[in-house]
Short mmCIF file of C-alpha atoms in Angstrom, two decimals:
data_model
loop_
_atom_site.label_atom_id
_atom_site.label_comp_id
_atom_site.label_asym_id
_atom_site.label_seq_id
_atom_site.Cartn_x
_atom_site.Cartn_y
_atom_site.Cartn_z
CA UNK A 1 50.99 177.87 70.22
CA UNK A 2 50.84 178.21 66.74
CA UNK A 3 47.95 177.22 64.74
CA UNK A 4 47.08 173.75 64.24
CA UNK A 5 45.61 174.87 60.60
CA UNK A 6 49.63 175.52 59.20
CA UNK A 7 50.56 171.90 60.70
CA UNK A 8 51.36 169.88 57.96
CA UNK A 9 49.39 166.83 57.49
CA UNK A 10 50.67 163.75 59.57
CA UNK A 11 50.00 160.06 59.25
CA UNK A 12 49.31 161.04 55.68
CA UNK A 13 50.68 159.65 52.41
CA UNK A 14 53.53 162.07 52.02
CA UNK A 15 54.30 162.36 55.65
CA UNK A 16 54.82 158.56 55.42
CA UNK A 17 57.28 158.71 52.42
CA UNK A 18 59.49 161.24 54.40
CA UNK A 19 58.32 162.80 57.61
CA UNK A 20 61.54 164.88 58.38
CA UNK A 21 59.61 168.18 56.92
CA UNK A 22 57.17 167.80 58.90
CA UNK A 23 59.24 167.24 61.88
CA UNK A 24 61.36 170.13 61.40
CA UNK A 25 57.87 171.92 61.33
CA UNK A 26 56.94 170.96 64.83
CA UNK A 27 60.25 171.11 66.10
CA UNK A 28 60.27 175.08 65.36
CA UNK A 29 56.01 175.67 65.81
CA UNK A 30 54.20 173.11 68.10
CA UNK A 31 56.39 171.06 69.98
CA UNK A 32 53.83 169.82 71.71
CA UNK A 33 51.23 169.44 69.29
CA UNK A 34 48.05 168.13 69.38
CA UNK A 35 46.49 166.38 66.67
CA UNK A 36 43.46 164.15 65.21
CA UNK A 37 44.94 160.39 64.64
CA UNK A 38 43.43 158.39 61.31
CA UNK A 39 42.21 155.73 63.37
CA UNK A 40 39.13 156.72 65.48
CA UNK A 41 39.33 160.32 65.15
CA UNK A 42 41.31 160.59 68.36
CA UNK A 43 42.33 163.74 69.69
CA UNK A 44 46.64 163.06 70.25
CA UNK A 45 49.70 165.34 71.29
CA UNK A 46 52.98 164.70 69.37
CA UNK A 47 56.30 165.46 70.97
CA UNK A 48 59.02 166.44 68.94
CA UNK A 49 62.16 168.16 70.60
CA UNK A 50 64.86 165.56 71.39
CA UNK A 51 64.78 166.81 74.94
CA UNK A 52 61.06 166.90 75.59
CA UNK A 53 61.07 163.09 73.93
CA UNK A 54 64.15 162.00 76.42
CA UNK A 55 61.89 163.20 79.73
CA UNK A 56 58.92 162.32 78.25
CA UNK A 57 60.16 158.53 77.74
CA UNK A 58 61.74 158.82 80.84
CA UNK A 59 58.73 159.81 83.29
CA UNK A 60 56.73 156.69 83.54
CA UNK A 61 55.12 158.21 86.74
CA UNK A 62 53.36 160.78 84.51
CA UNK A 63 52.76 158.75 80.86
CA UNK A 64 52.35 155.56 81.07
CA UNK A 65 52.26 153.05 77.87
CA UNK A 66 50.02 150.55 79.64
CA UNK A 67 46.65 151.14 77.45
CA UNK A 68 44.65 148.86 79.50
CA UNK A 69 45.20 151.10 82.53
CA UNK A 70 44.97 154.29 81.96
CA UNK A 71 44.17 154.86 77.87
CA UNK A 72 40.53 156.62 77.36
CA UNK A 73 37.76 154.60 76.33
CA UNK A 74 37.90 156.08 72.68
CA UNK A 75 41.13 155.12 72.76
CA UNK A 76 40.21 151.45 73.81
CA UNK A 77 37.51 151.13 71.13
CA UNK A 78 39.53 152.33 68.48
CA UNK A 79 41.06 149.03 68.18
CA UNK A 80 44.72 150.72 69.06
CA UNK A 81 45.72 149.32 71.86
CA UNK A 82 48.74 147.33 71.11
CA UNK A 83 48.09 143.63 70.91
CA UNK A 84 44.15 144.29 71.37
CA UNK A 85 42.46 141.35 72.55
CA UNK A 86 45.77 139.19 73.10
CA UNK A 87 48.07 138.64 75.97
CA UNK A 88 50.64 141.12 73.59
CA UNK A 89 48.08 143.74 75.33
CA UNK A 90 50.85 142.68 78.17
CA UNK A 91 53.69 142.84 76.08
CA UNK A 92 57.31 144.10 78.51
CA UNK A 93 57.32 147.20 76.31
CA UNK A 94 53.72 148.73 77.69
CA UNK A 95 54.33 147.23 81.37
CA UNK A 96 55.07 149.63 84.30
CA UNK A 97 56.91 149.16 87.76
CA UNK A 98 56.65 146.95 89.51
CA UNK A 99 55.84 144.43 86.72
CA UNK A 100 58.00 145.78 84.05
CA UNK A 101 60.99 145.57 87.02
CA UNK A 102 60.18 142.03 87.70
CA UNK A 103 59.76 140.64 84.21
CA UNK A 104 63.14 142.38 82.39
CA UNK A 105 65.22 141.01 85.42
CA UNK A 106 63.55 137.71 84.39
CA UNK A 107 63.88 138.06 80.72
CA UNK A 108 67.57 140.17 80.97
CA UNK A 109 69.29 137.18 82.36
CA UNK A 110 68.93 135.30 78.97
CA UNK A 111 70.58 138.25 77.65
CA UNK A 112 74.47 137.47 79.46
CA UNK A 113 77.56 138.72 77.49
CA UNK A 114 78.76 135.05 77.25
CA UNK A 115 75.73 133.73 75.37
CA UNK A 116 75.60 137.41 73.12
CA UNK A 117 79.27 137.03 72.03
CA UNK A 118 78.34 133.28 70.99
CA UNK A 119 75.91 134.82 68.48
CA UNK A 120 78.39 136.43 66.49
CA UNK A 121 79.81 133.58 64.41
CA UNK A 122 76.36 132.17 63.33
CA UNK A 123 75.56 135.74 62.13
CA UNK A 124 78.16 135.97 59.94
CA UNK A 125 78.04 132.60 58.91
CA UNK A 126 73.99 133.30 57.45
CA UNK A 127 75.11 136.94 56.34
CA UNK A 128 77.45 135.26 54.06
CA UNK A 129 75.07 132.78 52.57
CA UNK A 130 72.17 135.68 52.57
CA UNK A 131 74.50 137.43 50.05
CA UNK A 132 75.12 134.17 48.01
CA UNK A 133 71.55 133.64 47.42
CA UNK A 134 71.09 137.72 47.01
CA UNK A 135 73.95 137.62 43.90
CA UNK A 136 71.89 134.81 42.72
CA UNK A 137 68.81 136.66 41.96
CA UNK A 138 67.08 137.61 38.87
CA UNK A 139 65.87 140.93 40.05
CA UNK A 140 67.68 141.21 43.40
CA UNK A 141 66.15 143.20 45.95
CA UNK A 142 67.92 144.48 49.49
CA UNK A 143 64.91 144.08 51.26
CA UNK A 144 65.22 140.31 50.58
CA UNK A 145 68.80 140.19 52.18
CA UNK A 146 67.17 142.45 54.91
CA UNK A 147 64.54 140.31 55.93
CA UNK A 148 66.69 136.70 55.89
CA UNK A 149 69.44 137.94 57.95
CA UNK A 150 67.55 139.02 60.97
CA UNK A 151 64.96 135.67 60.41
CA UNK A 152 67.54 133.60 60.67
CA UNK A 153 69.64 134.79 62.98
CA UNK A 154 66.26 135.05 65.54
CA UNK A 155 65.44 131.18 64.28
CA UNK A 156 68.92 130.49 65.30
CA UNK A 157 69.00 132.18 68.93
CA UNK A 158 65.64 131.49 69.85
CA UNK A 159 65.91 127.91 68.21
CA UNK A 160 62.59 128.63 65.93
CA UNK A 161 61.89 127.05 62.38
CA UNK A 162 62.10 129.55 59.59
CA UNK A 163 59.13 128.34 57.51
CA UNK A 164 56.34 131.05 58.86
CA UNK A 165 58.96 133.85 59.33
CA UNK A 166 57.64 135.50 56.38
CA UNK A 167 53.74 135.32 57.38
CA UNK A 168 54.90 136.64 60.29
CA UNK A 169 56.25 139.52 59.14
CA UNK A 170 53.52 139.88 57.07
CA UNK A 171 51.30 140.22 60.30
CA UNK A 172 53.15 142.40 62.08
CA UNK A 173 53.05 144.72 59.21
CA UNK A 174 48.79 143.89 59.05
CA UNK A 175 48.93 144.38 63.21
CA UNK A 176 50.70 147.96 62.47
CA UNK A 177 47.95 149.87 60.05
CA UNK A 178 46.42 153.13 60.51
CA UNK A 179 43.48 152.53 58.08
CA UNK A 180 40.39 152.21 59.64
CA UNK A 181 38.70 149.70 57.86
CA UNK A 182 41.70 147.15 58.62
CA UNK A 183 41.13 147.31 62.21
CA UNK A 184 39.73 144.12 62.08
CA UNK A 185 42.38 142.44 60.32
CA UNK A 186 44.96 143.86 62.57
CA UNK A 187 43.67 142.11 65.70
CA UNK A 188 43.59 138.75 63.58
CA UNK A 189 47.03 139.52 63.07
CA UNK A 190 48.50 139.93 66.59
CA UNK A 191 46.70 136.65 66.83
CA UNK A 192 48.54 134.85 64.59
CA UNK A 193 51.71 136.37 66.13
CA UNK A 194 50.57 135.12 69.80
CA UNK A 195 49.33 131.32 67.93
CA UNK A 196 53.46 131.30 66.57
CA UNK A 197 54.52 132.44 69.75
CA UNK A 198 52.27 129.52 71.62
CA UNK A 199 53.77 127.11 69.08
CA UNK A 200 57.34 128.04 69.93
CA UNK A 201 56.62 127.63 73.56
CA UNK A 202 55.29 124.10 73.03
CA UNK A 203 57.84 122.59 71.19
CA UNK A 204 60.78 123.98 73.50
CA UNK A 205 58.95 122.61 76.39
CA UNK A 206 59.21 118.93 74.54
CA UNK A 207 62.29 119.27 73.41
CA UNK A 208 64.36 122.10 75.45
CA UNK A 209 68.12 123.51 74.07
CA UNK A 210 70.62 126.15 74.55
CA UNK A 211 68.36 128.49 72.61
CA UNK A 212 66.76 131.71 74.01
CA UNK A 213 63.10 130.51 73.81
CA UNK A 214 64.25 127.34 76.31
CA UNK A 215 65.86 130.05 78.81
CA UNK A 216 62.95 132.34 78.91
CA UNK A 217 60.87 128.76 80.19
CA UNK A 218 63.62 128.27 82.65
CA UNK A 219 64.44 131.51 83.91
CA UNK A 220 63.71 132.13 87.86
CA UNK A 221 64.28 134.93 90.27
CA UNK A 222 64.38 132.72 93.81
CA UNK A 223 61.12 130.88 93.46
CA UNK A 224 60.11 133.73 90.60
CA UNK A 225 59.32 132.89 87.23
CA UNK A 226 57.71 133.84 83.95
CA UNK A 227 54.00 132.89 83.78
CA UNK A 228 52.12 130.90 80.19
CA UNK A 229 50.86 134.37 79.29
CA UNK A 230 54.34 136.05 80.22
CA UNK A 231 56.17 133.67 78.18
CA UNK A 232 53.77 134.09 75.48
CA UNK A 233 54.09 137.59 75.05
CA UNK A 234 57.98 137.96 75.84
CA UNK A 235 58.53 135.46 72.35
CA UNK A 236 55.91 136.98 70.39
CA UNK A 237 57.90 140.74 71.29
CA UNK A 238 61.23 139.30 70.51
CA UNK A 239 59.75 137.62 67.31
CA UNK A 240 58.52 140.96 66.37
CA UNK A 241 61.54 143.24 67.61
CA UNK A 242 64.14 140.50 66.52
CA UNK A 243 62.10 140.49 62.68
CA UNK A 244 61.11 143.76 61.88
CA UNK A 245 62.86 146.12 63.46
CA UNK A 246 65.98 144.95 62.42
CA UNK A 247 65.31 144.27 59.22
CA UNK A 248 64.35 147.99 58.62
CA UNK A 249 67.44 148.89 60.11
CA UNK A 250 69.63 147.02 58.07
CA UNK A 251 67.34 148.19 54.66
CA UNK A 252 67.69 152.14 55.76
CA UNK A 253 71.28 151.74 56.34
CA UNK A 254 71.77 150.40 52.84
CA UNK A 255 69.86 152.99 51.25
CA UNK A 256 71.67 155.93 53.20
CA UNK A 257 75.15 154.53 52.00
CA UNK A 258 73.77 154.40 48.81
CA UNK A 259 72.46 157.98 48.96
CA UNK A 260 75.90 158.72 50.69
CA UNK A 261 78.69 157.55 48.42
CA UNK A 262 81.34 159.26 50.91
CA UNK A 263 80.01 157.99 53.98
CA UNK A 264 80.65 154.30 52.22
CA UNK A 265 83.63 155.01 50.78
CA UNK A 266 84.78 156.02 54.24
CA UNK A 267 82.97 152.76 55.65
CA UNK A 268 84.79 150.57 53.47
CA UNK A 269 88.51 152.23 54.38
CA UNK A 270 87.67 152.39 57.97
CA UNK A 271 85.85 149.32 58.85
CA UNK A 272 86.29 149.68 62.24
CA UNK A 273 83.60 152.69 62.26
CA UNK A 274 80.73 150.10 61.81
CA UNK A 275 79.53 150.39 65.51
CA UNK A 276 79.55 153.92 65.36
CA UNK A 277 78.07 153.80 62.01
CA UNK A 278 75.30 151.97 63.32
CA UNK A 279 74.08 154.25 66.23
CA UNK A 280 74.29 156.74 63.34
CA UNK A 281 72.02 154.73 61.26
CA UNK A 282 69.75 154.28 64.28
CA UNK A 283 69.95 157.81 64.18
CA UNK A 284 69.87 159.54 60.82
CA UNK A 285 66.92 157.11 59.39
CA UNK A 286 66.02 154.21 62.39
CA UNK A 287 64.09 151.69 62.23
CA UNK A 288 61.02 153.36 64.77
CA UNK A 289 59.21 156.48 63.36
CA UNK A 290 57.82 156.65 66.57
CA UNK A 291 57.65 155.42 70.27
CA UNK A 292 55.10 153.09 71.84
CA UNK A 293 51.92 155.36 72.60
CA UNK A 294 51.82 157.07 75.81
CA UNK A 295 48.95 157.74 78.00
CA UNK A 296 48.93 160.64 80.53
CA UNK A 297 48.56 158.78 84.05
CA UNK A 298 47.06 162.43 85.49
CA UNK A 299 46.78 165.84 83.85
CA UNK A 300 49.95 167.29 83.61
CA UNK A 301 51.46 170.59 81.67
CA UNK A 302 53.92 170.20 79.25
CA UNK A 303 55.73 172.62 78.16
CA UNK A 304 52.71 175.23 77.96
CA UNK A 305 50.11 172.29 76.95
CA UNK A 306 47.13 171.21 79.20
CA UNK A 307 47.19 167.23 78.33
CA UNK A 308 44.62 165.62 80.13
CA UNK A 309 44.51 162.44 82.47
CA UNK A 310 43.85 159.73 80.15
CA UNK A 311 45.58 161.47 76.88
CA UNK A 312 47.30 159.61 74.08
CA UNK A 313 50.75 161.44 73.42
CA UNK A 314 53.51 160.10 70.64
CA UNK A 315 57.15 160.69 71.04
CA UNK A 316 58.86 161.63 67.39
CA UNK A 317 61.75 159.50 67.43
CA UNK A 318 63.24 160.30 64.54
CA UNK A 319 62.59 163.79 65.09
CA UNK A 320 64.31 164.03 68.25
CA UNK A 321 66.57 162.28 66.55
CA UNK A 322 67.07 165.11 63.61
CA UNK A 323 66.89 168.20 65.89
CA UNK A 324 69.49 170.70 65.14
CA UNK A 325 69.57 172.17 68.95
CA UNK A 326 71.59 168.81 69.85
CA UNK A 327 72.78 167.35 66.42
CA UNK A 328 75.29 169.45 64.81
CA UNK A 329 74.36 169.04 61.09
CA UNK A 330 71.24 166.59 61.87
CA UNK A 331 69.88 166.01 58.12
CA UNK A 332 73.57 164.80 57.43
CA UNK A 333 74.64 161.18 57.54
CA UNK A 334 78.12 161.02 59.39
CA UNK A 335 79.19 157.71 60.29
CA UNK A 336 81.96 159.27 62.14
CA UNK A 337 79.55 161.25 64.72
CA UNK A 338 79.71 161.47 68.41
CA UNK A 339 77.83 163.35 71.10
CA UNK A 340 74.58 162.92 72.31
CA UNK A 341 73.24 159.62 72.01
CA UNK A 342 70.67 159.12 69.76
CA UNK A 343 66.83 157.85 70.54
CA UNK A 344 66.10 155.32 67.82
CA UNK A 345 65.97 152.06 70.31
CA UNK A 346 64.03 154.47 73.23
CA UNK A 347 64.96 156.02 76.20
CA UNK A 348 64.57 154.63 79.99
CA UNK A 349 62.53 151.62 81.11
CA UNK A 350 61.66 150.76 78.15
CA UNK A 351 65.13 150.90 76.10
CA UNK A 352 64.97 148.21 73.59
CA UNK A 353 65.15 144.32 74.98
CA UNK A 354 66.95 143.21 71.55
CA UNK A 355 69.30 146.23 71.32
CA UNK A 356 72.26 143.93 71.19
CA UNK A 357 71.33 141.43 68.67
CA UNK A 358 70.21 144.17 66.54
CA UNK A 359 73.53 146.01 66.88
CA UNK A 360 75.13 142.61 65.97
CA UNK A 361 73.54 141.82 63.36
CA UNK A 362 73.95 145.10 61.55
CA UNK A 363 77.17 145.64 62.36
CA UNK A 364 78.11 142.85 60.93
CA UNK A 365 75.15 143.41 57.64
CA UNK A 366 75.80 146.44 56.21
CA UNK A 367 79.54 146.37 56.17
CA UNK A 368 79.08 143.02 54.36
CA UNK A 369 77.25 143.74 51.66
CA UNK A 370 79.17 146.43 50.41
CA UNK A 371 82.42 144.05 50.66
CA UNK A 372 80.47 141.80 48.39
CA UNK A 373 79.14 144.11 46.65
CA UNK A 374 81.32 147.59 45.91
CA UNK A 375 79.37 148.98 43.34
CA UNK A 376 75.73 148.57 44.00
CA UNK A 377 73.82 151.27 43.06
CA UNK A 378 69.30 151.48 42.72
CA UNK A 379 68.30 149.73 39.94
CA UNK A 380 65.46 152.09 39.86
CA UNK A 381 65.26 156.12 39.72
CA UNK A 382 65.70 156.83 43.33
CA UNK A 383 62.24 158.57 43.92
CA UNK A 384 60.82 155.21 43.41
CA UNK A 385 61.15 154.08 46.44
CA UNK A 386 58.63 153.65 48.80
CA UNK A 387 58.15 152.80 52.33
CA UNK A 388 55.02 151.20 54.43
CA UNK A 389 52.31 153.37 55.67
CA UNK A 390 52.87 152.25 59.12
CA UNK A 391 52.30 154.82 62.21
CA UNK A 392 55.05 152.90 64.08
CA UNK A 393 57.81 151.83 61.27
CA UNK A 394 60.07 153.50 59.55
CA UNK A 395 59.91 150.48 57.00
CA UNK A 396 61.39 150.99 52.95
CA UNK A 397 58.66 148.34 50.84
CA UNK A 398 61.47 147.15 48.34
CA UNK A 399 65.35 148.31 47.44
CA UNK A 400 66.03 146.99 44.03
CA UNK A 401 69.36 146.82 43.14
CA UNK A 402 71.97 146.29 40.07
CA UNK A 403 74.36 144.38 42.32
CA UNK A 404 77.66 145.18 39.74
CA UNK A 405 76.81 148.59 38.56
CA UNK A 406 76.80 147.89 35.51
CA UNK A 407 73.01 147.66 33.86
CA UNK A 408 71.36 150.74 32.71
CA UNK A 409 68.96 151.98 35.30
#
């Protein structure tokens, strides 16, 4: 394996501004590469290769995302494990068989076709008045439009008030730092999350509705059914998956048609591409650097690496996602792609629980704005941009925008 002193640096400053170099790095030199994370000084293996990622995601036999189980202590007292401290330690996303089985059959049967195609008038109905109040101002900034859509659109399915949603976005970006002196704040943070979830919870049971949050309390499997804790955690992940991740999906997208002016130009003649350009979004720049942390349930050898029982290992997303041995072209945004199927909502158990609202909601997003708006461009040089030094996100900090083209930049 090739020396760990040519890696480039990761969970650094520059790798967070644009880690595809130092994907395409690993990818060719360490594909399994093991590294010392920020937080804690933890020894960690990366995986890069999109095929290595798809088994590695896929054997939850071997790595496990359930910290409380089988992380290391150092991991533990790192502060690290998702959710630390709270029930989001129990979160669907880190549960294994036969827990994870039971509680996605629970939480899946909110999720029927009938009630997901009702969701698609509302979301166009708060696109379109996102946009008003994004022409309207001063200084307008994409990342505004991308944070209302998906806000309201959760308020509206999981019949939630709208007047935190912006603290709470501002946690999970608190609960998501790597710097070691924030550890603290980051467990406050999934607090507050789990507090809003509790909230939520509390007012559905006094005044139930046709809302997602009301379903969860009802849903039952025989005499099966979703415990306080359970409950808990399953609205505090869709608060956060239903938030965040979409929102820097929708931001990303804007910013690569904007980088792209063909790929829009083609967007706007063929509108009926905007489900395939979204899985190319997901794709090209998603909205998840990076998987859930795994944790090595025994030692096992992968491909040439000893990783010990206990092990923290990271699956590259977005460099699967960008690997040239399955992506013809990967570094290219094509809206009109087909093939393999991309990696930016997961792979296997845990595939994404909010994969279809997501898909909704920028489906219908992105397409919109550029109707409304034809000649955007960056109101700022384009090396200005910056995204959030988050281990997990893929997350752009502000898109500023002359909505008309026509201001000097």
């Amino acid at each position: 394996m090739t020396s760990s002193a040519l890696a480039p640096d990761l969970f650094g400053h520059d790798y967070f501004q644009d880690p595809y170099p130092a994907f395409s790095w690993l990818r060719k030199n360490a594909p399994v590469h093991q590294l010392t994370f920020p937080v804690g000084d933890l020894p960690m293996w990366m995986v890069s290769r999109y095929e290595d990622v798809k088994e590695l995601l896929g054997d939850y036999q071997r790595f496990s995302s359930d910290a409380t189980v089988w992380a290391g202590e150092d991991f533990k007292k790192s502060g690290l494990v998702f959710g630390s401290g709270t029930v989001i330690e129990r979160i669907l996303s880190v549960l294994d068989p036969p827990d994870h089985t039971r509680v996605r059959k629970l939480a899946m049967s909110a999720f029927t076709p009938r009630r997901t195609a009702l969701w698609e008038e509302p979301t166009r109905e708060i696109v379109a008045s996102a946009l008003d109040r994004l022409e309207a101002m001063e200084n307008p900034d994409i990342m505004e439009f991308a944070s209302t859509v998906p806000a309201e659109v959760i308020g509206r399915v999981m019949g939630i008030p709208l007047d935190k949603f912006r603290q709470i976005l501002h946690a999970i970006e608190k609960a998501l730092v790597v710097d070691p002196e924030r550890m603290t704040e980051s467990t406050l943070a999934y607090q507050e999350i789990v507090d809003y979830g509790r909230e939520i919870i509390d007012e559905k049971r006094r005044n139930p509705g046709e809302d997602l949050t009301s379903v969860f309390i009802q849903a039952r499997d025989g005499d099966d059914r979703l415990d306080e804790n359970e409950l808990i955690a399953m609205v505090a992940l869709m608060i956060m998956v239903g938030l965040d991740t979409t929102r820097n999906l929708i931001g990303s997208a804007i910013l690569a048609l904007l980088d792209h002016p063909d790929q829009r130009k083609l967007l706007a003649e063929r509108p009926e591409l905007a489900e395939s350009a979204v899985e190319e979004f997901l794709r090209y720049d998603g909205a998840l650097t990076v998987a859930l942390i795994r944790f090595a349930t025994q030692d096992v050898e992968f491909l040439g690496a000893t990783i010990p029982k206990g092990a923290t290992v990271i699956a590259a997303l977005q460099s699967a996602n960008r690997d040239p041995d399955v992506f013809e072209n990967p570094d290219q945004l094509d809206i009109t792609r087909s093939g393999p199927r991309h990696l930016g909502l997961g792979h296997g158990l845990h595939n994404c629980l909010g994969a279809a609202l997501a898909r909704l909601e920028s489906r219908i997003a992105i397409p919109a704005f550029f109707e409304r708006f034809p000649n955007a461009r960056l109101s700022v040089p384009r090396e200005e941009i910056r995204y959030a030094e988050s281990w997990l996100l893929r997350s752009v900090l502000a898109l500023p925008v002359d909505l008309h083209g026509s201001g000097p930049r």
